[in-house]
Short mmCIF file of C-alpha atoms and ligand atoms in Angstrom, two decimals:
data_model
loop_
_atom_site.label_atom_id
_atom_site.label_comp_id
_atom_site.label_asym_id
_atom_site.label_seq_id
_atom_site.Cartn_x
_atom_site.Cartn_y
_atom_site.Cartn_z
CA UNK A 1 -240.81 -27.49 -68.91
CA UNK A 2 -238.77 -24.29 -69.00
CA UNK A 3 -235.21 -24.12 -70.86
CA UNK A 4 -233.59 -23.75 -67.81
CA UNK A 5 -235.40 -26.80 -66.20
CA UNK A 6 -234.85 -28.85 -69.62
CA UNK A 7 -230.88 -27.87 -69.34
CA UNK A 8 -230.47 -28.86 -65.55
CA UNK A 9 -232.28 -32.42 -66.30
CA UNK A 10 -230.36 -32.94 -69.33
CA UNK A 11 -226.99 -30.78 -69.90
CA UNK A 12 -224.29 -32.01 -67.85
CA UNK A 13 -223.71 -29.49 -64.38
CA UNK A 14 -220.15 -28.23 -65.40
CA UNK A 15 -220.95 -24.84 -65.64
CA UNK A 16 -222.04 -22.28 -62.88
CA UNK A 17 -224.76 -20.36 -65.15
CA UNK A 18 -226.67 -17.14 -64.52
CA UNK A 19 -230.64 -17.62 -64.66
CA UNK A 20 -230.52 -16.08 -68.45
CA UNK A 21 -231.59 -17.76 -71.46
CA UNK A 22 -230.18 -16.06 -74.39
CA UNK A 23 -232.05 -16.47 -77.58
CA UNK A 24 -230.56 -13.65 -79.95
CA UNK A 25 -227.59 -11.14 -80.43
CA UNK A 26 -227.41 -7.95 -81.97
CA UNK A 27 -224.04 -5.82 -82.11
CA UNK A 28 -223.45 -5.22 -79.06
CA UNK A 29 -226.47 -6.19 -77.47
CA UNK A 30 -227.95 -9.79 -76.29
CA UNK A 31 -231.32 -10.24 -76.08
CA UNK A 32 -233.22 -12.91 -73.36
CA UNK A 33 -236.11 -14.84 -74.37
CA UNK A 34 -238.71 -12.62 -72.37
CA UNK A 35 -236.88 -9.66 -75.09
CA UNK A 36 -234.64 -8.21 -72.02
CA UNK A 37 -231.24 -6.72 -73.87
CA UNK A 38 -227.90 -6.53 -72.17
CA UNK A 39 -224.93 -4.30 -72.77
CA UNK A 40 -222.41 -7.21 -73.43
CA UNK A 41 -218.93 -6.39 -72.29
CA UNK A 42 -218.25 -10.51 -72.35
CA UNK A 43 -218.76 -11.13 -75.69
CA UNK A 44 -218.69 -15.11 -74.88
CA UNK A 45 -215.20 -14.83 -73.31
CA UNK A 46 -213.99 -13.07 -76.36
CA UNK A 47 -214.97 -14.91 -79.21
CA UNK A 48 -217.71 -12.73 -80.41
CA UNK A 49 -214.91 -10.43 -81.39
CA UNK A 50 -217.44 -8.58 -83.86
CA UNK A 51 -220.06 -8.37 -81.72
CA UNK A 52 -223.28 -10.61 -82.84
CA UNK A 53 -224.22 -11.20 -85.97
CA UNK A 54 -222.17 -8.65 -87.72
CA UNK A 55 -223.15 -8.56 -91.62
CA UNK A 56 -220.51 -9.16 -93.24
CA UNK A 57 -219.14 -11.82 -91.22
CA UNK A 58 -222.77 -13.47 -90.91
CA UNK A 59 -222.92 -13.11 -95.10
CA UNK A 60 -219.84 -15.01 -95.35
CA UNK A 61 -220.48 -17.56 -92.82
CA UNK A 62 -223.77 -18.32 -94.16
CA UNK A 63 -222.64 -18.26 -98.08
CA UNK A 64 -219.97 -20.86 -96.99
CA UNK A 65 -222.76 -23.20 -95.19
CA UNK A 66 -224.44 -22.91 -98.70
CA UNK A 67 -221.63 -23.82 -100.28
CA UNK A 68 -219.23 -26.85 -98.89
CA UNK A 69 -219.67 -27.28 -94.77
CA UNK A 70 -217.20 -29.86 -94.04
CA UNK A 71 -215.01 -32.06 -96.53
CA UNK A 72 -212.66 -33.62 -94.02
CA UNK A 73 -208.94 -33.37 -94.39
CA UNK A 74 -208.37 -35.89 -97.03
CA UNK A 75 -209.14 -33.19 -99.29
CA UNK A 76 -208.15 -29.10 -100.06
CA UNK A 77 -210.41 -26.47 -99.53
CA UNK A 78 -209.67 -23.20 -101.17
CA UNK A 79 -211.26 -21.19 -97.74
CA UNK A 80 -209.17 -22.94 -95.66
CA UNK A 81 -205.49 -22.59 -98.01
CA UNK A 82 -206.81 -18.92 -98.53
CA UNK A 83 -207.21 -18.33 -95.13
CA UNK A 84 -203.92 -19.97 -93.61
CA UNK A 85 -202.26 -17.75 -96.12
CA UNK A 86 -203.67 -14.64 -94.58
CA UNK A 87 -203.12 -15.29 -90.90
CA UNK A 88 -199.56 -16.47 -91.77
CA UNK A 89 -198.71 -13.25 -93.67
CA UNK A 90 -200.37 -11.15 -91.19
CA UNK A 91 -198.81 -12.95 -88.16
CA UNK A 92 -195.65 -13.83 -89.99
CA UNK A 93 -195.31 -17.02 -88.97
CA UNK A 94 -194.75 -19.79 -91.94
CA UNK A 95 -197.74 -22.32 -91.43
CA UNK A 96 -200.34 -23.29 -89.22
CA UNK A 97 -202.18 -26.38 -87.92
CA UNK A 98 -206.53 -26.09 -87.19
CA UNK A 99 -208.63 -27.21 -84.35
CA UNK A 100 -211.82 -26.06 -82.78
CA UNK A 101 -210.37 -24.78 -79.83
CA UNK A 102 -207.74 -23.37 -77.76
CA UNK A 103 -207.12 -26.43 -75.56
CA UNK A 104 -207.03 -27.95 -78.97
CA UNK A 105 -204.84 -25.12 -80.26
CA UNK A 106 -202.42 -25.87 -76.76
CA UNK A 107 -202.25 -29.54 -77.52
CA UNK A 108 -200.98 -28.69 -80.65
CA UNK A 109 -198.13 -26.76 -79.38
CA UNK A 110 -197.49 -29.01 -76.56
CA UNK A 111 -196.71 -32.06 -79.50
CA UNK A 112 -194.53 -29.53 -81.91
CA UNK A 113 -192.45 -28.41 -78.81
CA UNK A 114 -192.05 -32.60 -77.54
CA UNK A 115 -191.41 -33.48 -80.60
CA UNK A 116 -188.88 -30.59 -81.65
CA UNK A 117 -187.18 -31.21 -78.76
CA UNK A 118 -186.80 -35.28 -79.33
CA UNK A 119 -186.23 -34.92 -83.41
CA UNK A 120 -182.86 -33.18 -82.31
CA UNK A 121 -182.01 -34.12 -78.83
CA UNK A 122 -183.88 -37.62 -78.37
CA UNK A 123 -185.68 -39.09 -75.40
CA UNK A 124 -186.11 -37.01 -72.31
CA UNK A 125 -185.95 -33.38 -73.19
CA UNK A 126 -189.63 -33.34 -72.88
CA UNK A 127 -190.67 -30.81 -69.60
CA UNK A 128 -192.68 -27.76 -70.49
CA UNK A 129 -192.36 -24.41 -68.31
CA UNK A 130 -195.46 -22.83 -67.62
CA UNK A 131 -196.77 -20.04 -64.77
CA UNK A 132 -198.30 -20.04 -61.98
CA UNK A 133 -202.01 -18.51 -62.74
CA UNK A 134 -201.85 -19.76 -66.23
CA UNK A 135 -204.60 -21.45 -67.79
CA UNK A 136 -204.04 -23.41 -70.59
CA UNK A 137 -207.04 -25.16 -71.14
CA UNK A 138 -209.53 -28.36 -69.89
CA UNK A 139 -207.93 -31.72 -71.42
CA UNK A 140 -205.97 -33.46 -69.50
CA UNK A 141 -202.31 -32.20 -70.92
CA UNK A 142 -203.31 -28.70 -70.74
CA UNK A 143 -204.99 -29.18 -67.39
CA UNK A 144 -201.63 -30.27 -66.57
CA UNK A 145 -200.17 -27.67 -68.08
CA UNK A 146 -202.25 -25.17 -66.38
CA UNK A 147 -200.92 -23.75 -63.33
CA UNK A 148 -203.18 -23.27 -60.95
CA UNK A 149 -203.53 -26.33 -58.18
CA UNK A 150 -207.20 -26.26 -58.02
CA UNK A 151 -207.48 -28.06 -61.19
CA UNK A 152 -205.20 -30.90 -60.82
CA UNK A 153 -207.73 -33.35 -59.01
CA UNK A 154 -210.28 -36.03 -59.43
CA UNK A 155 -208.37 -36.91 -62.93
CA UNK A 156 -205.54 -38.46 -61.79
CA UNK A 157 -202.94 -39.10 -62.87
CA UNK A 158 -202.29 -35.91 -64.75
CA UNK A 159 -199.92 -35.43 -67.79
CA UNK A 160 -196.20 -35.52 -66.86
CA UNK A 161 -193.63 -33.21 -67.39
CA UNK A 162 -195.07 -29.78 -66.54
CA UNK A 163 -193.39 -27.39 -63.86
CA UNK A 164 -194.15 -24.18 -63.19
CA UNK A 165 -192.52 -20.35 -62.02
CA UNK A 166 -193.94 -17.52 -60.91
CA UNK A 167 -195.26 -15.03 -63.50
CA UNK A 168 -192.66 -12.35 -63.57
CA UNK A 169 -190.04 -14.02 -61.41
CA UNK A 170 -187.29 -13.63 -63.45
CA UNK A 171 -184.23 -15.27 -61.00
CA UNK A 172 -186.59 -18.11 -60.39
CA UNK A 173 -186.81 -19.09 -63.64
CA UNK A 174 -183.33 -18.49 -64.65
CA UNK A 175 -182.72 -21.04 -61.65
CA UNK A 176 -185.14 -23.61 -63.72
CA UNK A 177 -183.69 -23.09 -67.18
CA UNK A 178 -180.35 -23.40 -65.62
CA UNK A 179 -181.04 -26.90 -63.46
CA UNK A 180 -183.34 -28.30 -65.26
CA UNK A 181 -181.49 -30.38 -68.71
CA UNK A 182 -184.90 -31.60 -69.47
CA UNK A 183 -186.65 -28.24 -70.71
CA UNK A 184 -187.53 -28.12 -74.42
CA UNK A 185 -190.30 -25.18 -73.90
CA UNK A 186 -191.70 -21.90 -72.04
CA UNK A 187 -195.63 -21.27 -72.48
CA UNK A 188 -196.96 -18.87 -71.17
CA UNK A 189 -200.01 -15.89 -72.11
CA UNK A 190 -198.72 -12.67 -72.49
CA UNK A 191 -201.93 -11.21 -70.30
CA UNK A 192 -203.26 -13.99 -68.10
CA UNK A 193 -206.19 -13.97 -68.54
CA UNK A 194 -208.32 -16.82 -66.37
CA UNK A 195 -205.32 -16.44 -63.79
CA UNK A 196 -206.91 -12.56 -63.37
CA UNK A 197 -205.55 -10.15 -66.20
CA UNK A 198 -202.53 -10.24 -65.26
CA UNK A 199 -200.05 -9.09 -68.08
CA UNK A 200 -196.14 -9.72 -68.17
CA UNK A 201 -193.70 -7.64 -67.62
CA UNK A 202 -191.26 -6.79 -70.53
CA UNK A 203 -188.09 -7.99 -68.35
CA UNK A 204 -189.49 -11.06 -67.95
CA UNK A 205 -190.82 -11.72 -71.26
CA UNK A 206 -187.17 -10.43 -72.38
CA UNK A 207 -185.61 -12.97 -70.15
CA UNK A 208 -187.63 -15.89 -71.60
CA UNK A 209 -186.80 -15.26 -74.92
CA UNK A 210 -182.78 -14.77 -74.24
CA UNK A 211 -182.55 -17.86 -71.93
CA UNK A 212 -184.27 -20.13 -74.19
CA UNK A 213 -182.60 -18.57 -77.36
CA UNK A 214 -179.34 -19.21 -75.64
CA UNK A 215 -180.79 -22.95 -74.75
CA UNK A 216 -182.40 -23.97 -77.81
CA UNK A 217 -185.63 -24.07 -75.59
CA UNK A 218 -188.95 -23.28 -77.55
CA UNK A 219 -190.99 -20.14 -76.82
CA UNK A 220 -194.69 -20.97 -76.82
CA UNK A 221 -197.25 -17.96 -76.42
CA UNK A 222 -200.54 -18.83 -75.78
CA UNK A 223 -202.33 -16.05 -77.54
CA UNK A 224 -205.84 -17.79 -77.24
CA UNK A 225 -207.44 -15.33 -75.34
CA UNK A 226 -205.11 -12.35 -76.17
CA UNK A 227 -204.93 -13.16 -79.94
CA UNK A 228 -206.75 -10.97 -83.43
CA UNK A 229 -206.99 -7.83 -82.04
CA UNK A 230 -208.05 -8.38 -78.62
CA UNK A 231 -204.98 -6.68 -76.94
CA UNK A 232 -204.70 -3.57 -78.95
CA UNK A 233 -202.36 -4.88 -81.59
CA UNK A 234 -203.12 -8.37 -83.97
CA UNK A 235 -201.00 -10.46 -81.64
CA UNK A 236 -199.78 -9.47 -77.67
CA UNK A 237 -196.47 -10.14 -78.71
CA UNK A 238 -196.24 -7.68 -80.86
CA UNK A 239 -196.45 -5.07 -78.02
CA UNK A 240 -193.44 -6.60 -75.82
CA UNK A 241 -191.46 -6.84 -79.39
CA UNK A 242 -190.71 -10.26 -79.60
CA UNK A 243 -191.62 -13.80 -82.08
CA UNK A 244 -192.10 -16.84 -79.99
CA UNK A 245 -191.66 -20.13 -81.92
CA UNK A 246 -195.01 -21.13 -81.58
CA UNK A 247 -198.24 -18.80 -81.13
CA UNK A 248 -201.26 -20.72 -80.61
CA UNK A 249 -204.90 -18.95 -80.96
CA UNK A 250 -208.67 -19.75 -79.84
CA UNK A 251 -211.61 -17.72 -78.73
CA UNK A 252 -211.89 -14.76 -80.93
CA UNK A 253 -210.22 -16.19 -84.12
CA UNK A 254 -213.57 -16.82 -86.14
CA UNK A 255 -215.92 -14.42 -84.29
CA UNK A 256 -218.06 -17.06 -82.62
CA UNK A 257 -217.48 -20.33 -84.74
CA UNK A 258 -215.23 -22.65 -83.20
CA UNK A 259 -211.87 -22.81 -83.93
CA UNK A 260 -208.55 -23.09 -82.99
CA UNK A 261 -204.95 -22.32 -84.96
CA UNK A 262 -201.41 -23.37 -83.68
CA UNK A 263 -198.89 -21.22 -85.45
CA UNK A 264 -195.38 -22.42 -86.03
CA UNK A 265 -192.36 -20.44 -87.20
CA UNK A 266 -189.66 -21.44 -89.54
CA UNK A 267 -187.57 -23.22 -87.04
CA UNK A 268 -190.50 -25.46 -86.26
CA UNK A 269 -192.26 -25.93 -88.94
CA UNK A 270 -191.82 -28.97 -90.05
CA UNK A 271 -192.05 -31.06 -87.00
CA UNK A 272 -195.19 -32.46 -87.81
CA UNK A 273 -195.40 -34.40 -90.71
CA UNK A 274 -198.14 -36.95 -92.22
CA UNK A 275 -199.49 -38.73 -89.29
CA UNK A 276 -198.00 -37.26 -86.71
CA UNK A 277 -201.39 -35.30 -85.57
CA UNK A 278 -204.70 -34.57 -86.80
CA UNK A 279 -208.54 -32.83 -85.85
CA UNK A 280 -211.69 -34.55 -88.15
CA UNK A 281 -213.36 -30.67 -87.73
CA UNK A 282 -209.52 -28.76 -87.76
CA UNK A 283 -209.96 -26.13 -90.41
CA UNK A 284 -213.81 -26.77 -91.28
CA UNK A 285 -214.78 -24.05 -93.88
CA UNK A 286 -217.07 -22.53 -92.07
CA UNK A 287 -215.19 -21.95 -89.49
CA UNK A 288 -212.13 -20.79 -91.75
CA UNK A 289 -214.58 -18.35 -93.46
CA UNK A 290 -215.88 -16.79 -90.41
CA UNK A 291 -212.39 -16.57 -89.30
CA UNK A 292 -211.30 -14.40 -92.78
CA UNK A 293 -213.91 -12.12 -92.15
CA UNK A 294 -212.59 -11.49 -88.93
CA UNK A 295 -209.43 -10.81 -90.00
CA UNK A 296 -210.42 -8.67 -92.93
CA UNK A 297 -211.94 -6.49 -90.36
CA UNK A 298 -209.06 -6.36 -87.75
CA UNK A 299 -206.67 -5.64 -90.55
CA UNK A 300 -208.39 -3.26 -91.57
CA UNK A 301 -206.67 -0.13 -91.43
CA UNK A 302 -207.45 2.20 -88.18
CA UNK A 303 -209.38 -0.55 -86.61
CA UNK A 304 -206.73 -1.81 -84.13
CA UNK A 305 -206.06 2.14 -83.32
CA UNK A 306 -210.08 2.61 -82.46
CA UNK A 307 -209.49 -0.65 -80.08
CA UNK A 308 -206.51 1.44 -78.63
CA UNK A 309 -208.24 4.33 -78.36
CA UNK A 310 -211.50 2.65 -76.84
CA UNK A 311 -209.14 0.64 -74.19
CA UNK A 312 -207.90 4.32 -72.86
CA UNK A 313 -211.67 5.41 -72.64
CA UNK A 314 -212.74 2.36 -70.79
CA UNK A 315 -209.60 2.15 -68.93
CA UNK A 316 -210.33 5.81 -68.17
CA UNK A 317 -214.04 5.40 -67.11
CA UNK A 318 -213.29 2.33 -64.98
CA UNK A 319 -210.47 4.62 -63.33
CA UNK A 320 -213.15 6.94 -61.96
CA UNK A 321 -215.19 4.76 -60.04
CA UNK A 322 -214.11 5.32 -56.38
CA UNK A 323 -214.84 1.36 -55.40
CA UNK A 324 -212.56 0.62 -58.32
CA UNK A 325 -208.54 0.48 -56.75
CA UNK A 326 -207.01 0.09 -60.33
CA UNK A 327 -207.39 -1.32 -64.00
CA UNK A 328 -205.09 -3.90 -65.57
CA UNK A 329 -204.91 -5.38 -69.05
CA UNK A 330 -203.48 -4.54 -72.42
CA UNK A 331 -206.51 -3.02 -75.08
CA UNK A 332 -209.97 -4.35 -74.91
CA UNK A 333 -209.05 -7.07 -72.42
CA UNK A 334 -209.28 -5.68 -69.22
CA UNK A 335 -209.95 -6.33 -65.28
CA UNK A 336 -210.86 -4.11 -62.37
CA UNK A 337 -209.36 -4.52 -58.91
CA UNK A 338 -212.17 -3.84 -56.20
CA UNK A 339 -211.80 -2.36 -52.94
CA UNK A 340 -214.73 -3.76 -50.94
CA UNK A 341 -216.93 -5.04 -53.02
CA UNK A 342 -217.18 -9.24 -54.43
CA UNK A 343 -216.64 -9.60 -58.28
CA UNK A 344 -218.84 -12.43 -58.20
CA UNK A 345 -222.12 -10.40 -56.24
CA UNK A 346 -221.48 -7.76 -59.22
CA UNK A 347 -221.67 -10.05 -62.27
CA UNK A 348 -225.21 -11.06 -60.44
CA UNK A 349 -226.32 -7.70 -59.88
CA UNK A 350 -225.01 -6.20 -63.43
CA UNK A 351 -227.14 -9.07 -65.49
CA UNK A 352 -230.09 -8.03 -63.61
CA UNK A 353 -229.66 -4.32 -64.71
CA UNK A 354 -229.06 -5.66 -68.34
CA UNK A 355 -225.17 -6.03 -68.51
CA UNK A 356 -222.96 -8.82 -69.17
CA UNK A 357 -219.61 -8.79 -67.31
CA UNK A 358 -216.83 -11.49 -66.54
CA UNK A 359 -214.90 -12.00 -63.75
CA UNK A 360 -211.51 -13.43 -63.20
CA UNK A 361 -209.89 -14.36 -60.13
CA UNK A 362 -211.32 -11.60 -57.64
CA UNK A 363 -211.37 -9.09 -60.38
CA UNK A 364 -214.23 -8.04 -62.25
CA UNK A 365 -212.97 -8.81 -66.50
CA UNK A 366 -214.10 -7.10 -69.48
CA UNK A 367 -213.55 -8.12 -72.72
CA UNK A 368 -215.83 -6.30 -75.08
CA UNK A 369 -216.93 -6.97 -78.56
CA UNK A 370 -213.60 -4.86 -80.38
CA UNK A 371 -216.44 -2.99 -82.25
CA UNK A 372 -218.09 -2.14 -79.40
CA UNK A 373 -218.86 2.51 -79.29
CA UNK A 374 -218.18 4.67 -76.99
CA UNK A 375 -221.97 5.36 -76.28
CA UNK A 376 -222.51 1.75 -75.22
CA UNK A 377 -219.05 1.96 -73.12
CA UNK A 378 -220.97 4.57 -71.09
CA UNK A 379 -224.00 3.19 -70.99
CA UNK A 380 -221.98 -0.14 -69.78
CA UNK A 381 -220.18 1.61 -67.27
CA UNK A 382 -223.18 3.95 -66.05
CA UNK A 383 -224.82 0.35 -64.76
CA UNK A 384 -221.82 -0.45 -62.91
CA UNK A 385 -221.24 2.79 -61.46
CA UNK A 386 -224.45 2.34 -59.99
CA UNK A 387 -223.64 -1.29 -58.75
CA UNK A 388 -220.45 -0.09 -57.08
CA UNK A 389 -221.96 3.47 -55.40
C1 PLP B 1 -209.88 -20.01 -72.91
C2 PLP B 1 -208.46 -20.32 -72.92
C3 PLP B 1 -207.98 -21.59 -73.25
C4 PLP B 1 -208.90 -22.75 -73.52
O1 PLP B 1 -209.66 -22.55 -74.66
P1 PLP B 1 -210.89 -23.53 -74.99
O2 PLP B 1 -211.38 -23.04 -76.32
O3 PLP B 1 -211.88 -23.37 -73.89
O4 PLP B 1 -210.35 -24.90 -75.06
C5 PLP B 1 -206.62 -21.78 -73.29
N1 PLP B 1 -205.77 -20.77 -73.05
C6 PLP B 1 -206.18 -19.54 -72.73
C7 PLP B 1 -205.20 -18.47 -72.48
C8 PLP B 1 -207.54 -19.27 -72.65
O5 PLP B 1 -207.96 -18.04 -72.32
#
């Protein structure tokens, strides 16, 4: 029986999968079990941040399995205290709480900003803004959160207290904010990134954060996709100058081991106390030390100015391909606009000629190890070329 028989007869059918069964990684590079490699400009949605296997982050992910795994949360770990201290210093935000993922990560948020909200204002100040196009995530309150209709079905009933604006329409939600006495939070992603790379404007961001300032309404960014480096800069928000109250993070974080980190600011802080929430895995020290080597290497200095640098080359390359009609994104996370051609018959076609793409919406996505060289950019973009002649 072949893997791909022994998945279809066993693994549940959630997923729509390409015929490739990937057995290794190097750098940049995946390898298939007949020893194909592909040019990955997916890196797993973003988490292999590093690339595969990268030494030093492998080294301390491995020395941590040889050393304590798991302990539960009944107990400290020193990788887990040591690494909360870094990403709240770097991020400067004053604690954090860890999951395995950014639906985890969302839920999170989704509590701190109820809960903020009903601490100081009591029952009923409970409805969350989010965006149309946004994707928050697969459980049930961030599929409700998530706003995009084609996922609200089969589940019913859905998570109340979600409502949603346009992305970028800033009278509309200044209409909501102003109606609405039930609000206690905005989420949105800086660059959506499921709803088609889509980043915000600065107005609008603006406009979130000086309505809700002026409303006591929580700012929520979900940086799960957009978050360590991927954008050009540690966090998105840095780039549209602003600190929402809570920044929650996900897919690149540890560089491939799950994990998932809601951060809180000052103001919020303190909303969760003993009892009030909790993850058996949240924080595992594996995942916490994969996670510190990541950030070592983000933080790193002139490594967030090569991702800058490398998002103007791509951008650049992408630009020059006559099918392509434009380029959107912010640094390494970026998506094409195509003038004839279907995103979906080109993620086919480019895994056949050994490259891993992404699509989202109708665009093709690209969101590239951040370590990934110029040579391999044109290599990359050579394939596609072809594709889209
Ligand atoms: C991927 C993603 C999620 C969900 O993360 P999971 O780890 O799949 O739960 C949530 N928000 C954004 C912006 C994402 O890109």
């Amino acid at each position: 029986m072949s893997t791909i028989e022994k998945f279809n007869e066993h693994v549940m059918q959630t997923y729509g999968r390409l015929p490739i069964v990937l057995d290794k990684g190097k750098k940049r590079e995946a390898v298939d079990e007949n020893g194909k490699s592909y040019i990955d400009f997916g890196s797993g949605i973003g988490t292999n941040s590093l690339g595969y296997c990268d030494e030093k982050w492998a080294d301390a992910v491995c020395a941590q399995v040889r050393s304590v795994q798991h302990t539960s949360n009944y107990y400290y770990t020193t990788v887990q205290a040591d690494y909360a201290k870094r990403l709240c210093e770097a991020t400067g935000y004053k604690n954090v709480f860890f999951g395995n993922s950014g639906a985890e990560a969302n839920e999170c948020a989704i509590k701190i900003a109820r809960k903020y909200s009903f601490d100081k204002y009591g029952k009923g100040r409970h409805t969350i803004v989010t965006l149309v196009n946004s994707f928050h995530g697969r459980t049930i309150a961030t599929l409700s959160a998530t706003g995009q209709e084609v996922f609200h079905n089969y589940f019913f009933p859905f998570v109340d207290g979600f409502v949603n604006v346009t992305a970028n329409d800033i009278q509309s939600l200044e209409k909501l904010l102003e109606e609405d006495k039930t609000i206690c939070a905005v989420m949105f992603e800086f660059v959506q990134g499921e709803g088609g790379v889509n980043p915000l404007t600065k107005e609008f961001v603006d406009m979130i954060f000086a309505l809700c300032a002026e409303k006591d309404i929580l700012t929520v960014a979900d940086e799960v996709q957009t978050g360590i480096g991927r954008t050009g800069t540690l966090l998105a928000s840095e780039q549209y100058g602003v600190k929402p109250d809570i920044t929650s993070l996900a897919k690149g974080i540890a560089g491939g081991v799950p994990m998932g980190a809601c951060l809180a600011s000052e103001k919020c802080s303190e909303v969760l106390g003993k009892g009030s929430h909790g993850s058996t895995f949240g924080g595992n020290p594996i995942a916490c030390a994969g996670a510190a080597a990541v950030l070592d290497r983000v933080c790193e200095k002139g490594f967030l100015d090569e991702v800058n640098a490398k998002s103007e080359y791509f951008r650049k390359k992408l630009s020059e391909i006559p099918e392509i009609e434009g380029v959107d994104g912010l640094g390494l996370m970026l998506g094409a606009r195509l003038k004839t051609k279907k995103a979906a018959d080109i993620l086919t076609a480019a895994s056949e000629k050994g490259l891993l793409i992404l699509t989202a919406k109708e665009k093709l996505r690209f969101l590239p190890p951040l370590t990934i060289t110029y040579e391999e950019i044109d290599r990359g973009i050579e394939i596609l070329k072809e594709l889209l002649a």
